[in-house]
């Protein structure tokens, strides 16, 4: 949805059109557009000729922003979410160190790729994957 809106620039795109083009249910789009609008990533115009468009430039919206707003915090395991407060493991659990690094690496990549990067179809995304995978080393907090 967001990529299609980015492609449309300042043109308004209806949810029906996005649903048809992206093969995403209209009902699901209605659910996800509300938090995106509430967080000022999209804006809407009602009525004839209405629809949705990005509320700010594609260069200012990251994939991480979108996923976090629609789905919540990104973590490979539940106990790695945010500050590990939901972790039921022992306080000296060694896996926390690994999950913290994995979570940080995932979020770094997601927050480094913008909709503009996707529009430009640059090699930068491939470079980011390589750079980010080598940046993180296990470090104790």
Short mmCIF file of N, CA and C in Angstrom, two decimals, residues 32-79:
data_model
loop_
_atom_site.label_atom_id
_atom_site.label_comp_id
_atom_site.label_asym_id
_atom_site.label_seq_id
_atom_site.Cartn_x
_atom_site.Cartn_y
_atom_site.Cartn_z
N UNK A 32 -5.50 -1.01 8.46
CA UNK A 32 -4.13 -0.50 8.59
C UNK A 32 -4.00 0.98 8.25
N UNK A 33 -4.94 1.52 7.49
CA UNK A 33 -4.83 2.92 7.10
C UNK A 33 -5.06 3.85 8.30
N UNK A 34 -5.86 3.43 9.26
CA UNK A 34 -6.13 4.28 10.42
C UNK A 34 -4.87 4.58 11.22
N UNK A 35 -4.09 3.58 11.65
CA UNK A 35 -2.87 3.92 12.38
C UNK A 35 -1.86 4.68 11.53
N UNK A 36 -1.82 4.41 10.24
CA UNK A 36 -0.91 5.16 9.36
C UNK A 36 -1.32 6.62 9.28
N UNK A 37 -2.61 6.87 9.26
CA UNK A 37 -3.12 8.25 9.25
C UNK A 37 -2.89 8.90 10.61
N UNK A 38 -3.16 8.16 11.69
CA UNK A 38 -2.98 8.69 13.04
C UNK A 38 -1.53 9.08 13.32
N UNK A 39 -0.58 8.38 12.69
CA UNK A 39 0.85 8.68 12.87
C UNK A 39 1.39 9.58 11.76
N UNK A 40 0.50 10.21 11.02
CA UNK A 40 0.87 11.18 9.98
C UNK A 40 1.78 10.63 8.88
N UNK A 41 1.55 9.37 8.52
CA UNK A 41 2.27 8.84 7.36
C UNK A 41 1.43 8.95 6.10
N UNK A 42 0.11 8.91 6.25
CA UNK A 42 -0.78 9.11 5.10
C UNK A 42 -1.82 10.15 5.46
N UNK A 43 -2.35 10.78 4.43
CA UNK A 43 -3.47 11.70 4.62
C UNK A 43 -4.55 11.33 3.62
N UNK A 44 -5.77 11.72 3.93
CA UNK A 44 -6.89 11.32 3.09
C UNK A 44 -7.75 12.50 2.73
N UNK A 45 -8.50 12.30 1.64
CA UNK A 45 -9.50 13.27 1.21
C UNK A 45 -10.76 12.46 0.94
N UNK A 46 -11.85 12.88 1.53
CA UNK A 46 -13.12 12.17 1.36
C UNK A 46 -13.86 12.68 0.12
N UNK A 47 -14.82 11.88 -0.28
CA UNK A 47 -15.71 12.30 -1.35
C UNK A 47 -15.25 11.88 -2.73
N UNK A 48 -15.97 12.40 -3.73
CA UNK A 48 -15.67 12.07 -5.12
C UNK A 48 -14.23 12.47 -5.44
N UNK A 49 -13.50 11.56 -6.03
CA UNK A 49 -12.10 11.83 -6.38
C UNK A 49 -11.17 11.77 -5.19
N UNK A 50 -11.69 11.36 -4.05
CA UNK A 50 -10.87 11.28 -2.84
C UNK A 50 -9.99 10.05 -2.83
N UNK A 51 -9.24 9.94 -1.78
CA UNK A 51 -8.34 8.81 -1.64
C UNK A 51 -7.25 9.13 -0.64
N UNK A 52 -6.14 8.45 -0.81
CA UNK A 52 -5.02 8.58 0.12
C UNK A 52 -3.74 8.94 -0.62
N UNK A 53 -2.86 9.63 0.09
CA UNK A 53 -1.51 9.91 -0.40
C UNK A 53 -0.59 9.99 0.81
N UNK A 54 0.70 9.98 0.55
CA UNK A 54 1.66 10.10 1.64
C UNK A 54 1.53 11.48 2.27
N UNK A 55 1.68 11.55 3.59
CA UNK A 55 1.57 12.82 4.30
C UNK A 55 2.91 13.54 4.38
N UNK A 56 3.98 12.84 4.03
CA UNK A 56 5.31 13.46 4.00
C UNK A 56 6.12 12.80 2.90
N UNK A 57 7.25 13.36 2.55
CA UNK A 57 8.04 12.80 1.45
C UNK A 57 8.43 11.34 1.70
N UNK A 58 8.50 10.59 0.62
CA UNK A 58 8.88 9.17 0.70
C UNK A 58 10.25 9.00 1.33
N UNK A 59 11.10 10.00 1.21
CA UNK A 59 12.44 9.93 1.79
C UNK A 59 12.43 10.03 3.31
N UNK A 60 11.30 10.40 3.88
CA UNK A 60 11.19 10.54 5.34
C UNK A 60 10.40 9.41 5.99
N UNK A 61 10.02 8.42 5.21
CA UNK A 61 9.24 7.29 5.74
C UNK A 61 10.06 6.01 5.55
N UNK A 62 10.41 5.37 6.66
CA UNK A 62 11.18 4.14 6.56
C UNK A 62 10.27 2.92 6.63
N UNK A 63 10.79 1.82 6.14
CA UNK A 63 10.07 0.56 6.22
C UNK A 63 9.84 0.21 7.69
N UNK A 64 10.81 0.52 8.53
CA UNK A 64 10.67 0.28 9.96
C UNK A 64 9.53 1.08 10.57
N UNK A 65 9.38 2.34 10.13
CA UNK A 65 8.26 3.16 10.62
C UNK A 65 6.93 2.47 10.30
N UNK A 66 6.79 2.05 9.07
CA UNK A 66 5.54 1.45 8.61
C UNK A 66 5.23 0.17 9.39
N UNK A 67 6.20 -0.72 9.47
CA UNK A 67 5.98 -2.00 10.15
C UNK A 67 5.65 -1.78 11.62
N UNK A 68 6.40 -0.90 12.27
CA UNK A 68 6.18 -0.66 13.70
C UNK A 68 4.78 -0.09 13.95
N UNK A 69 4.34 0.82 13.09
CA UNK A 69 3.02 1.42 13.26
C UNK A 69 1.90 0.41 13.01
N UNK A 70 2.06 -0.41 11.99
CA UNK A 70 1.00 -1.35 11.62
C UNK A 70 1.03 -2.62 12.48
N UNK A 71 2.22 -3.13 12.74
CA UNK A 71 2.33 -4.43 13.43
C UNK A 71 2.84 -4.34 14.86
N UNK A 72 3.47 -3.24 15.23
CA UNK A 72 4.08 -3.13 16.56
C UNK A 72 5.58 -3.37 16.47
N UNK A 73 6.25 -3.40 17.62
CA UNK A 73 7.71 -3.57 17.62
C UNK A 73 8.13 -4.86 16.91
N UNK A 74 9.27 -4.78 16.23
CA UNK A 74 9.79 -5.92 15.50
C UNK A 74 10.83 -6.63 16.36
N UNK A 75 10.62 -7.91 16.60
CA UNK A 75 11.57 -8.74 17.32
C UNK A 75 11.37 -10.18 16.88
N UNK A 76 12.46 -10.93 16.73
CA UNK A 76 12.34 -12.31 16.26
C UNK A 76 11.70 -13.24 17.28
N UNK A 77 11.81 -12.90 18.56
CA UNK A 77 11.17 -13.67 19.62
C UNK A 77 10.50 -12.71 20.59
N UNK A 78 9.43 -13.15 21.21
CA UNK A 78 8.65 -12.26 22.08
C UNK A 78 9.49 -11.65 23.19
N UNK A 79 10.38 -12.43 23.78
CA UNK A 79 11.12 -11.91 24.92
C UNK A 79 12.14 -10.84 24.51
#
